[in-house]
């Protein structure tokens, strides 16, 4: 029998549920193959930085396997075609992988299952099987807090480590495919975010040691680096979700020195549960891939302005905090959560443009692009999602800026035109045209843009459009 372990969003050899089952299933008579398929899927957007990160993670996985005497076949193509070829070479084939939730992944897995009926999937990407956390009446949760309560209530041994030592496979024959071409990974660029398990473990250790116990107090300040920066690694599975969850539980149970430290750690645990919540939303309501979670809001008359959208994308809106966020995204492939909310709110409310445009732009740029969290975050900001920000609570970008980047250090880092500007002018430069000109030789409209919209003028229009839809719903 040919036994294949198919790596997908689980690029690691440690604590990997599917890999463990695969190892346990192998007998002396089997041949084995470790496989990764570089797939081009119509819904996948692969920004350059994300690809780079993926390549680094794959390179490290390949090396880790090589050190233990195994090969990783990386091949390019459509998964069903790859498995057809493998089955032709060896009709007695079994395939093991970990579950994914996105509707297009489910579709792909169905196709593979038709080709390889023995294809088995395991729970690794979430703590609970999707759909398990339900209300007492058996319904799914569309509100986060009760979901979290039920999650914590049910949590027992789900985070236990899944040992997967490869020693057992030491003498197993490795299958060499004659029909699948090896994809050679191009040289990677030196980016700010580095892929691979070593980096993921390093970041988790630093976060546990230095930041987790102050997370709640610091997580909203983009200049503070108070978050874990683990999202790209969690997404590609270089570090497992159980692993990070266990680390937080260990810290809370064994190392927290005070109630305040515990509250901070719990706040990180909550964020991890948000991920699981959004995965469940995708599982129960896959229509969100193209539509609003609340269908009535697909009747909103969004606006479209090519030039304004381009300014938002490039970080040239004239609102320094928005521009800093978008430039961080463009430069690094990552954006701080507070900024994701501010920039998404700005596009969907201040510019009143369809959340799907922003979702797609983030998808093209983010290294950590994760369908469920991205869609969840966008629909939260646009007020079209489950447990979303109410449509009448529109972030004021200036107040957000003053509150979360008080000294302007984050803005100065990503908007170099304003790097010398004093904090008292930096959040709303249009109010200080004279000072900017006299003190820093900055002319608005020349060195830095005037604001593209007046935040106070847009608010009523947005609220009345949302109200119109809501009234229609009840008519
Ligand atoms: C518009 C918008 C788009 C987003 N797109 C993505 C995306 O594509 N991929 C993604 O991983 N996250 C996304 N998020 C959620 C969040 O911004 C990132 O997970 C977080 O900024 C990653 O930084 P970190 O690893 O330092 O997070 P930490 O604060 O250290 O949190 C730890 C982990 O918890 C999870 N997490 C934290 N916050 C959230 C959240 N609000 N929703 C879901 N999971 C969360 C992530 O896996 C994160 O790595 C989005 C949020 C918004 C508002």
PDB file of C-alpha atoms in Angstrom, residues 97-308:
ATOM      1  CA  UNK A  97      -4.325  15.117   5.706  1.00  0.00           C
ATOM      2  CA  UNK A  98      -5.693  17.651   8.145  1.00  0.00           C
ATOM      3  CA  UNK A  99      -9.078  19.269   7.685  1.00  0.00           C
ATOM      4  CA  UNK A 100      -9.549  22.736   6.183  1.00  0.00           C
ATOM      5  CA  UNK A 101     -12.713  24.773   6.426  1.00  0.00           C
ATOM      6  CA  UNK A 102     -12.844  27.107   3.441  1.00  0.00           C
ATOM      7  CA  UNK A 103     -15.646  26.173   1.027  1.00  0.00           C
ATOM      8  CA  UNK A 104     -13.195  25.853  -1.864  1.00  0.00           C
ATOM      9  CA  UNK A 105     -10.942  23.543   0.202  1.00  0.00           C
ATOM     10  CA  UNK A 106     -13.956  21.399   1.072  1.00  0.00           C
ATOM     11  CA  UNK A 107     -14.862  21.225  -2.616  1.00  0.00           C
ATOM     12  CA  UNK A 108     -11.302  20.231  -3.546  1.00  0.00           C
ATOM     13  CA  UNK A 109     -11.250  17.574  -0.807  1.00  0.00           C
ATOM     14  CA  UNK A 110     -14.529  16.137  -2.100  1.00  0.00           C
ATOM     15  CA  UNK A 111     -12.963  15.774  -5.538  1.00  0.00           C
ATOM     16  CA  UNK A 112      -9.920  14.071  -4.062  1.00  0.00           C
ATOM     17  CA  UNK A 113     -12.146  11.735  -2.041  1.00  0.00           C
ATOM     18  CA  UNK A 114     -13.873  10.650  -5.248  1.00  0.00           C
ATOM     19  CA  UNK A 115     -10.515   9.675  -6.672  1.00  0.00           C
ATOM     20  CA  UNK A 116      -9.104   8.194  -3.462  1.00  0.00           C
ATOM     21  CA  UNK A 117     -12.036   6.896  -1.381  1.00  0.00           C
ATOM     22  CA  UNK A 118      -9.704   6.091   1.530  1.00  0.00           C
ATOM     23  CA  UNK A 119      -8.735   9.800   1.855  1.00  0.00           C
ATOM     24  CA  UNK A 120      -8.942  10.663   5.575  1.00  0.00           C
ATOM     25  CA  UNK A 121      -9.055  14.047   7.281  1.00  0.00           C
ATOM     26  CA  UNK A 122      -8.175  14.906  10.885  1.00  0.00           C
ATOM     27  CA  UNK A 123      -8.871  17.844  13.184  1.00  0.00           C
ATOM     28  CA  UNK A 124      -5.742  19.901  13.610  1.00  0.00           C
ATOM     29  CA  UNK A 125      -6.412  23.430  12.471  1.00  0.00           C
ATOM     30  CA  UNK A 126      -8.976  24.167  15.178  1.00  0.00           C
ATOM     31  CA  UNK A 127      -9.305  22.974  18.761  1.00  0.00           C
ATOM     32  CA  UNK A 128     -12.753  21.424  18.296  1.00  0.00           C
ATOM     33  CA  UNK A 129     -14.214  19.751  15.232  1.00  0.00           C
ATOM     34  CA  UNK A 130     -16.067  22.424  13.292  1.00  0.00           C
ATOM     35  CA  UNK A 131     -19.742  22.530  14.188  1.00  0.00           C
ATOM     36  CA  UNK A 132     -19.181  20.946  17.599  1.00  0.00           C
ATOM     37  CA  UNK A 133     -19.657  24.129  19.645  1.00  0.00           C
ATOM     38  CA  UNK A 134     -23.405  24.679  19.599  1.00  0.00           C
ATOM     39  CA  UNK A 135     -26.096  26.156  21.803  1.00  0.00           C
ATOM     40  CA  UNK A 136     -28.011  23.789  24.097  1.00  0.00           C
ATOM     41  CA  UNK A 137     -30.716  23.759  21.412  1.00  0.00           C
ATOM     42  CA  UNK A 138     -28.199  22.608  18.814  1.00  0.00           C
ATOM     43  CA  UNK A 139     -27.938  25.890  16.906  1.00  0.00           C
ATOM     44  CA  UNK A 140     -24.719  27.534  15.841  1.00  0.00           C
ATOM     45  CA  UNK A 141     -23.487  30.624  17.680  1.00  0.00           C
ATOM     46  CA  UNK A 142     -23.551  33.913  15.792  1.00  0.00           C
ATOM     47  CA  UNK A 143     -22.403  35.889  18.839  1.00  0.00           C
ATOM     48  CA  UNK A 144     -18.868  35.551  20.136  1.00  0.00           C
ATOM     49  CA  UNK A 145     -19.251  35.751  23.953  1.00  0.00           C
ATOM     50  CA  UNK A 146     -21.599  32.753  24.391  1.00  0.00           C
ATOM     51  CA  UNK A 147     -19.497  30.832  21.839  1.00  0.00           C
ATOM     52  CA  UNK A 148     -16.424  31.503  23.935  1.00  0.00           C
ATOM     53  CA  UNK A 149     -18.191  30.459  27.135  1.00  0.00           C
ATOM     54  CA  UNK A 150     -19.286  27.166  25.585  1.00  0.00           C
ATOM     55  CA  UNK A 151     -15.818  26.633  24.091  1.00  0.00           C
ATOM     56  CA  UNK A 152     -14.200  26.999  27.510  1.00  0.00           C
ATOM     57  CA  UNK A 153     -16.869  24.889  29.182  1.00  0.00           C
ATOM     58  CA  UNK A 154     -16.339  21.990  26.782  1.00  0.00           C
ATOM     59  CA  UNK A 155     -12.549  22.281  26.729  1.00  0.00           C
ATOM     60  CA  UNK A 156     -11.016  19.190  28.299  1.00  0.00           C
ATOM     61  CA  UNK A 157      -8.226  17.218  26.655  1.00  0.00           C
ATOM     62  CA  UNK A 158      -8.550  18.760  23.170  1.00  0.00           C
ATOM     63  CA  UNK A 159      -5.254  20.636  23.389  1.00  0.00           C
ATOM     64  CA  UNK A 160      -3.208  17.573  24.366  1.00  0.00           C
ATOM     65  CA  UNK A 161      -0.019  17.120  22.384  1.00  0.00           C
ATOM     66  CA  UNK A 162      -0.267  14.720  19.440  1.00  0.00           C
ATOM     67  CA  UNK A 163       3.094  13.000  19.463  1.00  0.00           C
ATOM     68  CA  UNK A 164       4.300  12.178  16.013  1.00  0.00           C
ATOM     69  CA  UNK A 165       7.804  10.756  16.147  1.00  0.00           C
ATOM     70  CA  UNK A 166       9.041   9.673  12.736  1.00  0.00           C
ATOM     71  CA  UNK A 167      11.363   7.018  14.261  1.00  0.00           C
ATOM     72  CA  UNK A 168       8.837   4.306  13.509  1.00  0.00           C
ATOM     73  CA  UNK A 169       9.211   4.987   9.782  1.00  0.00           C
ATOM     74  CA  UNK A 170      13.000   4.619   9.797  1.00  0.00           C
ATOM     75  CA  UNK A 171      13.050   1.473   7.665  1.00  0.00           C
ATOM     76  CA  UNK A 172       9.949   2.158   5.599  1.00  0.00           C
ATOM     77  CA  UNK A 173      10.445   2.341   1.855  1.00  0.00           C
ATOM     78  CA  UNK A 174       9.947   5.806   0.377  1.00  0.00           C
ATOM     79  CA  UNK A 175       7.888   6.019  -2.774  1.00  0.00           C
ATOM     80  CA  UNK A 176       9.451   7.804  -5.740  1.00  0.00           C
ATOM     81  CA  UNK A 177       6.883   9.123  -8.168  1.00  0.00           C
ATOM     82  CA  UNK A 178       7.746   8.859 -11.841  1.00  0.00           C
ATOM     83  CA  UNK A 179       4.855  11.033 -13.008  1.00  0.00           C
ATOM     84  CA  UNK A 180       4.996  14.019 -10.639  1.00  0.00           C
ATOM     85  CA  UNK A 181       7.542  16.708 -11.288  1.00  0.00           C
ATOM     86  CA  UNK A 182       9.426  18.205  -8.367  1.00  0.00           C
ATOM     87  CA  UNK A 183       8.771  21.927  -8.033  1.00  0.00           C
ATOM     88  CA  UNK A 184      11.981  23.628  -7.105  1.00  0.00           C
ATOM     89  CA  UNK A 185      11.483  26.442  -4.654  1.00  0.00           C
ATOM     90  CA  UNK A 186      12.888  29.721  -5.958  1.00  0.00           C
ATOM     91  CA  UNK A 187      15.330  31.650  -3.832  1.00  0.00           C
ATOM     92  CA  UNK A 188      13.498  33.625  -1.169  1.00  0.00           C
ATOM     93  CA  UNK A 189      13.845  37.335  -0.432  1.00  0.00           C
ATOM     94  CA  UNK A 190      14.861  38.739   2.907  1.00  0.00           C
ATOM     95  CA  UNK A 191      11.528  40.059   4.189  1.00  0.00           C
ATOM     96  CA  UNK A 192      10.564  41.360   7.633  1.00  0.00           C
ATOM     97  CA  UNK A 193       8.391  38.307   8.309  1.00  0.00           C
ATOM     98  CA  UNK A 194      10.385  35.091   8.112  1.00  0.00           C
ATOM     99  CA  UNK A 195       8.709  31.788   7.493  1.00  0.00           C
ATOM    100  CA  UNK A 196       9.459  28.442   9.110  1.00  0.00           C
ATOM    101  CA  UNK A 197       8.972  26.645  12.378  1.00  0.00           C
ATOM    102  CA  UNK A 198      12.138  27.906  14.062  1.00  0.00           C
ATOM    103  CA  UNK A 199      10.981  31.481  13.724  1.00  0.00           C
ATOM    104  CA  UNK A 200       7.460  30.542  14.868  1.00  0.00           C
ATOM    105  CA  UNK A 201       8.787  28.862  18.020  1.00  0.00           C
ATOM    106  CA  UNK A 202      11.100  31.808  18.672  1.00  0.00           C
ATOM    107  CA  UNK A 203       8.196  34.265  18.425  1.00  0.00           C
ATOM    108  CA  UNK A 204       6.007  32.167  20.691  1.00  0.00           C
ATOM    109  CA  UNK A 205       8.770  31.936  23.300  1.00  0.00           C
ATOM    110  CA  UNK A 206       9.406  35.673  23.242  1.00  0.00           C
ATOM    111  CA  UNK A 207       5.699  36.390  23.471  1.00  0.00           C
ATOM    112  CA  UNK A 208       5.227  34.001  26.406  1.00  0.00           C
ATOM    113  CA  UNK A 209       8.239  35.363  28.226  1.00  0.00           C
ATOM    114  CA  UNK A 210       7.895  39.071  27.619  1.00  0.00           C
ATOM    115  CA  UNK A 211       4.487  40.091  26.347  1.00  0.00           C
ATOM    116  CA  UNK A 212       1.633  37.744  27.154  1.00  0.00           C
ATOM    117  CA  UNK A 213       1.122  38.993  30.706  1.00  0.00           C
ATOM    118  CA  UNK A 214       0.697  42.566  29.443  1.00  0.00           C
ATOM    119  CA  UNK A 215      -1.249  41.683  26.290  1.00  0.00           C
ATOM    120  CA  UNK A 216      -4.598  43.268  27.183  1.00  0.00           C
ATOM    121  CA  UNK A 217      -2.921  46.539  28.135  1.00  0.00           C
ATOM    122  CA  UNK A 218      -0.701  46.729  25.071  1.00  0.00           C
ATOM    123  CA  UNK A 219      -2.449  44.906  22.267  1.00  0.00           C
ATOM    124  CA  UNK A 220      -4.199  47.977  20.877  1.00  0.00           C
ATOM    125  CA  UNK A 221      -1.154  50.197  20.530  1.00  0.00           C
ATOM    126  CA  UNK A 222       0.509  49.621  17.180  1.00  0.00           C
ATOM    127  CA  UNK A 223       3.727  51.327  18.279  1.00  0.00           C
ATOM    128  CA  UNK A 224       4.193  48.918  21.208  1.00  0.00           C
ATOM    129  CA  UNK A 225       4.664  45.534  19.504  1.00  0.00           C
ATOM    130  CA  UNK A 226       2.439  44.044  22.182  1.00  0.00           C
ATOM    131  CA  UNK A 227       1.013  41.200  20.079  1.00  0.00           C
ATOM    132  CA  UNK A 228       2.558  37.860  19.208  1.00  0.00           C
ATOM    133  CA  UNK A 229       3.083  38.389  15.432  1.00  0.00           C
ATOM    134  CA  UNK A 230       2.286  34.714  15.085  1.00  0.00           C
ATOM    135  CA  UNK A 231      -0.626  34.958  12.633  1.00  0.00           C
ATOM    136  CA  UNK A 232       1.287  33.959   9.451  1.00  0.00           C
ATOM    137  CA  UNK A 233       2.826  30.978  11.263  1.00  0.00           C
ATOM    138  CA  UNK A 234      -0.500  29.904  12.724  1.00  0.00           C
ATOM    139  CA  UNK A 235      -2.042  30.209   9.289  1.00  0.00           C
ATOM    140  CA  UNK A 236       0.523  27.994   7.566  1.00  0.00           C
ATOM    141  CA  UNK A 237       0.691  25.680  10.558  1.00  0.00           C
ATOM    142  CA  UNK A 238       4.432  26.024  11.204  1.00  0.00           C
ATOM    143  CA  UNK A 239       3.175  26.225  14.743  1.00  0.00           C
ATOM    144  CA  UNK A 240       0.026  24.341  15.698  1.00  0.00           C
ATOM    145  CA  UNK A 241      -3.073  25.979  17.091  1.00  0.00           C
ATOM    146  CA  UNK A 242      -3.082  23.446  19.956  1.00  0.00           C
ATOM    147  CA  UNK A 243       0.513  24.403  20.725  1.00  0.00           C
ATOM    148  CA  UNK A 244      -0.208  28.111  21.072  1.00  0.00           C
ATOM    149  CA  UNK A 245      -3.343  27.430  23.055  1.00  0.00           C
ATOM    150  CA  UNK A 246      -1.430  25.127  25.418  1.00  0.00           C
ATOM    151  CA  UNK A 247       1.261  27.745  25.857  1.00  0.00           C
ATOM    152  CA  UNK A 248      -1.376  30.263  26.965  1.00  0.00           C
ATOM    153  CA  UNK A 249      -3.071  27.792  29.296  1.00  0.00           C
ATOM    154  CA  UNK A 250       0.264  26.851  30.846  1.00  0.00           C
ATOM    155  CA  UNK A 251       1.113  30.493  31.385  1.00  0.00           C
ATOM    156  CA  UNK A 252      -2.282  31.202  32.988  1.00  0.00           C
ATOM    157  CA  UNK A 253      -2.291  28.098  35.205  1.00  0.00           C
ATOM    158  CA  UNK A 254       1.365  27.795  36.194  1.00  0.00           C
ATOM    159  CA  UNK A 255       3.164  31.081  35.734  1.00  0.00           C
ATOM    160  CA  UNK A 256       0.771  33.988  36.170  1.00  0.00           C
ATOM    161  CA  UNK A 257       1.816  35.917  39.277  1.00  0.00           C
ATOM    162  CA  UNK A 258      -1.317  37.963  39.791  1.00  0.00           C
ATOM    163  CA  UNK A 259      -4.959  38.289  38.817  1.00  0.00           C
ATOM    164  CA  UNK A 260      -3.978  41.113  36.470  1.00  0.00           C
ATOM    165  CA  UNK A 261      -1.516  38.889  34.645  1.00  0.00           C
ATOM    166  CA  UNK A 262      -4.225  36.252  34.341  1.00  0.00           C
ATOM    167  CA  UNK A 263      -6.642  38.794  32.868  1.00  0.00           C
ATOM    168  CA  UNK A 264      -4.020  39.710  30.282  1.00  0.00           C
ATOM    169  CA  UNK A 265      -3.433  36.083  29.343  1.00  0.00           C
ATOM    170  CA  UNK A 266      -7.174  35.430  29.141  1.00  0.00           C
ATOM    171  CA  UNK A 267      -7.437  38.304  26.754  1.00  0.00           C
ATOM    172  CA  UNK A 268      -4.975  36.537  24.392  1.00  0.00           C
ATOM    173  CA  UNK A 269      -6.913  33.300  24.781  1.00  0.00           C
ATOM    174  CA  UNK A 270     -10.036  35.216  23.749  1.00  0.00           C
ATOM    175  CA  UNK A 271      -8.356  36.344  20.549  1.00  0.00           C
ATOM    176  CA  UNK A 272      -7.401  32.771  19.759  1.00  0.00           C
ATOM    177  CA  UNK A 273     -11.032  31.806  20.268  1.00  0.00           C
ATOM    178  CA  UNK A 274     -12.121  34.544  17.850  1.00  0.00           C
ATOM    179  CA  UNK A 275     -10.255  32.605  15.184  1.00  0.00           C
ATOM    180  CA  UNK A 276     -12.115  29.430  16.071  1.00  0.00           C
ATOM    181  CA  UNK A 277     -15.388  31.414  16.108  1.00  0.00           C
ATOM    182  CA  UNK A 278     -14.846  32.733  12.573  1.00  0.00           C
ATOM    183  CA  UNK A 279     -13.889  29.258  11.351  1.00  0.00           C
ATOM    184  CA  UNK A 280     -17.217  28.015  12.672  1.00  0.00           C
ATOM    185  CA  UNK A 281     -19.052  30.847  10.943  1.00  0.00           C
ATOM    186  CA  UNK A 282     -17.481  29.822   7.628  1.00  0.00           C
ATOM    187  CA  UNK A 283     -18.427  26.220   8.357  1.00  0.00           C
ATOM    188  CA  UNK A 284     -22.082  27.020   9.079  1.00  0.00           C
ATOM    189  CA  UNK A 285     -22.559  29.898   6.664  1.00  0.00           C
ATOM    190  CA  UNK A 286     -20.345  29.341   3.628  1.00  0.00           C
ATOM    191  CA  UNK A 287     -22.361  31.948   1.679  1.00  0.00           C
ATOM    192  CA  UNK A 288     -20.098  34.547   3.342  1.00  0.00           C
ATOM    193  CA  UNK A 289     -17.462  33.712   0.768  1.00  0.00           C
ATOM    194  CA  UNK A 290     -19.238  36.126  -1.583  1.00  0.00           C
ATOM    195  CA  UNK A 291     -22.177  37.520   0.369  1.00  0.00           C
ATOM    196  CA  UNK A 292     -22.856  39.452   3.553  1.00  0.00           C
ATOM    197  CA  UNK A 293     -23.470  37.326   6.635  1.00  0.00           C
ATOM    198  CA  UNK A 294     -26.673  39.343   7.048  1.00  0.00           C
ATOM    199  CA  UNK A 295     -28.115  39.010   3.537  1.00  0.00           C
ATOM    200  CA  UNK A 296     -30.215  42.190   3.742  1.00  0.00           C
ATOM    201  CA  UNK A 297     -27.013  44.239   3.710  1.00  0.00           C
ATOM    202  CA  UNK A 298     -26.223  43.044   0.221  1.00  0.00           C
ATOM    203  CA  UNK A 299     -28.835  45.603  -0.813  1.00  0.00           C
ATOM    204  CA  UNK A 300     -26.692  48.480   0.441  1.00  0.00           C
ATOM    205  CA  UNK A 301     -25.880  50.898  -2.354  1.00  0.00           C
ATOM    206  CA  UNK A 302     -22.117  50.961  -1.938  1.00  0.00           C
ATOM    207  CA  UNK A 303     -20.232  53.639  -3.804  1.00  0.00           C
ATOM    208  CA  UNK A 304     -17.369  53.197  -6.214  1.00  0.00           C
ATOM    209  CA  UNK A 305     -14.609  55.644  -6.971  1.00  0.00           C
ATOM    210  CA  UNK A 306     -11.545  54.327  -8.698  1.00  0.00           C
ATOM    211  CA  UNK A 307      -9.328  57.164  -7.616  1.00  0.00           C
ATOM    212  CA  UNK A 308     -10.374  57.082  -3.955  1.00  0.00           C
TER     213      UNK A 308
END
